[in-house]
Coordinates of C-alpha atoms in Angstrom, one line a residue:
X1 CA 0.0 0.0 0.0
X2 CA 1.2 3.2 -1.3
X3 CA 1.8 6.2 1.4
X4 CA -0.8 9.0 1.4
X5 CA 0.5 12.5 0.9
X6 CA -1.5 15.6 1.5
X7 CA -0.3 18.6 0.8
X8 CA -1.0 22.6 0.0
X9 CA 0.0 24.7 -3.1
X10 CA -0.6 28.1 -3.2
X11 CA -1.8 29.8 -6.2
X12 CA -0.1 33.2 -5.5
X13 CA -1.6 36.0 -7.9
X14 CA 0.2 40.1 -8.0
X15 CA -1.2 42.1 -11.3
X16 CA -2.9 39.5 -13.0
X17 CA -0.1 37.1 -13.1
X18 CA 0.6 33.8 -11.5
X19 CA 3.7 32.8 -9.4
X20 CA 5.0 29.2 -10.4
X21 CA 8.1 27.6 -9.0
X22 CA 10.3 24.8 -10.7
X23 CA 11.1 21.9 -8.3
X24 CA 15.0 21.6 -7.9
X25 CA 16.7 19.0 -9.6
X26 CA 17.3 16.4 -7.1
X27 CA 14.9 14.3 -6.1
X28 CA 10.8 13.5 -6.8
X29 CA 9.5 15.1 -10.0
X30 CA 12.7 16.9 -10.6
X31 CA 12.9 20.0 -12.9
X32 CA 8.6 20.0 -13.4
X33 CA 6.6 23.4 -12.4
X34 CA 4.5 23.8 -9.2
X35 CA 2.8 25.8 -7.0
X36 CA 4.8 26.0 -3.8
X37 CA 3.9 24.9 -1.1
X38 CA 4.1 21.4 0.8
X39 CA 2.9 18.9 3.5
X40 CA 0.4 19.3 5.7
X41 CA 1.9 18.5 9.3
X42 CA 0.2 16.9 12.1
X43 CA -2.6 19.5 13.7
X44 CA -2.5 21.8 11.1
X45 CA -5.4 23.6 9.3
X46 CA -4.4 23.4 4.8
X47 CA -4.3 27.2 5.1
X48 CA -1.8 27.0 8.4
X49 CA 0.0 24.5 7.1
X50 CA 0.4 27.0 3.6
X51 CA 1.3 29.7 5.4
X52 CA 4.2 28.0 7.2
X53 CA 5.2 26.4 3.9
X54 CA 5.5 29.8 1.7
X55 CA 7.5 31.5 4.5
X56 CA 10.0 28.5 5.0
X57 CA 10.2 27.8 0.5
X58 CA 10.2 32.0 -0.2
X59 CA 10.8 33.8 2.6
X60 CA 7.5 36.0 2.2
X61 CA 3.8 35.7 4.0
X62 CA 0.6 35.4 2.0
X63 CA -3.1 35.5 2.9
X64 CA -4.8 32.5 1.7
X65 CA -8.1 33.3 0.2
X66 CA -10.5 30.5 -1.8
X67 CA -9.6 26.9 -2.6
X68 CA -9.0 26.4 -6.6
X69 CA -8.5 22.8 -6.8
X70 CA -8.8 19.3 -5.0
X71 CA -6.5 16.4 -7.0
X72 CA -5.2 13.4 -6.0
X73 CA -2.8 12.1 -8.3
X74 CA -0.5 8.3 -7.3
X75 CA 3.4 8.9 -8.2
X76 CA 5.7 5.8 -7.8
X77 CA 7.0 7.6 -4.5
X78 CA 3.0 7.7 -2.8
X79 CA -0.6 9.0 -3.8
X80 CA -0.5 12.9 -3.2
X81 CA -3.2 14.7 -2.6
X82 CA -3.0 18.4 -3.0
X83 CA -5.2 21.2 -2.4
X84 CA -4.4 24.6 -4.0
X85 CA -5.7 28.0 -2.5
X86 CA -5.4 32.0 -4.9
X87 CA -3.0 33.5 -2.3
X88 CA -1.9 37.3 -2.1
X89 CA 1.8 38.8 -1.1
X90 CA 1.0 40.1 2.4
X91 CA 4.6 40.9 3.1
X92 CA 8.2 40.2 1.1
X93 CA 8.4 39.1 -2.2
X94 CA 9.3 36.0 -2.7
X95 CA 13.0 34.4 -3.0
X96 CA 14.1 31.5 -4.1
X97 CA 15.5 28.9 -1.2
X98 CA 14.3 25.2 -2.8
X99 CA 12.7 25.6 -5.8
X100 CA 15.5 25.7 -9.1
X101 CA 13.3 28.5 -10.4
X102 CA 10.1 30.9 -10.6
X103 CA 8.7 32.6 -13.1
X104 CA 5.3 35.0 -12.7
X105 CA 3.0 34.2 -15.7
X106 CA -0.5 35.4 -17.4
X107 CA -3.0 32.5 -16.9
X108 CA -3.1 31.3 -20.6
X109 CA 0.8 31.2 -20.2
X110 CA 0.8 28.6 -17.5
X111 CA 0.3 25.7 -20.2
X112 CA 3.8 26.6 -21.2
X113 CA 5.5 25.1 -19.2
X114 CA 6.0 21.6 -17.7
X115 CA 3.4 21.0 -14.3
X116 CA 3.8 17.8 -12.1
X117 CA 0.8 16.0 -12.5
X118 CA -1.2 17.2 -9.4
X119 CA -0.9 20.4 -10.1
X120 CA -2.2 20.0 -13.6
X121 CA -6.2 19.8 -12.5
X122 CA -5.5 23.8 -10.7
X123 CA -4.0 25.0 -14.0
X124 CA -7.4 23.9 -15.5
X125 CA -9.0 26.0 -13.0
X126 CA -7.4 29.1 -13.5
X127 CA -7.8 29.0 -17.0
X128 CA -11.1 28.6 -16.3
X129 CA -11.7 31.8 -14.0
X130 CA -9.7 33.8 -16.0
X131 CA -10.8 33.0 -19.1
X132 CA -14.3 33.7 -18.1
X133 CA -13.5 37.0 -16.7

């Protein structure tokens, strides 16, 4: 039986634009686009746990605002759940400490590049609400 794996990405959005991250190259999923973010720890609320997990990744706070997407998604490592949240800068801007690198993009840009899988279903989203806008 596979490990579960529940975790938060945030969705950060400044003048239209979207903040993804590139995972480093070492390790799970290496090189592929996300929104940061991580594992929920024990006792934490998704939008605690976010909070935590932007400071420690970019070394900047966000308020978490509406969920985008629910995915769960099985990689060869464990079956990841992830829930993404729209976020805004609250203080900082972000920095890079573990991700390779971040780029802020319009939301019919995002398809550019390449997502990890679970992150793929709050891409759709965005699209979505924006292109409805």
């Amino acid at each position: 039986m596979k490990k579960q794996i529940d975790v938060v990405g945030a969705v950060v959005v400044r003048d239209g634009r979207i903040l993804c991250a590139q995972r480093g190259q070492a390790g799970a999923l290496a090189g592929m686009w996300e929104f940061p973010g991580g594992k929920i720890e024990v006792g934490e609320s998704p939008c605690e746990a976010l909070q935590r997990e932007i400071v420690e990744e970019l070394g900047c706070t966000v308020a978490v605002g509406e969920e985008v997407a629910v995915t769960t998604h099985e990689y060869d490592f464990g079956i990841v759940t992830l829930t993404t949240f729209y976020c805004e800068l609250e203080e900082g801007d972000p920095e890079l400490s573990e991700h390779e690198d971040m780029v802020w993009l319009l939301p019919p840009q995002l398809r550019s590049l390449e997502w990890a899988p679970a992150d793929l279903p709050a891409v759709e989203a965005i699209e979505l609400k924006f292109n409805s806008l």
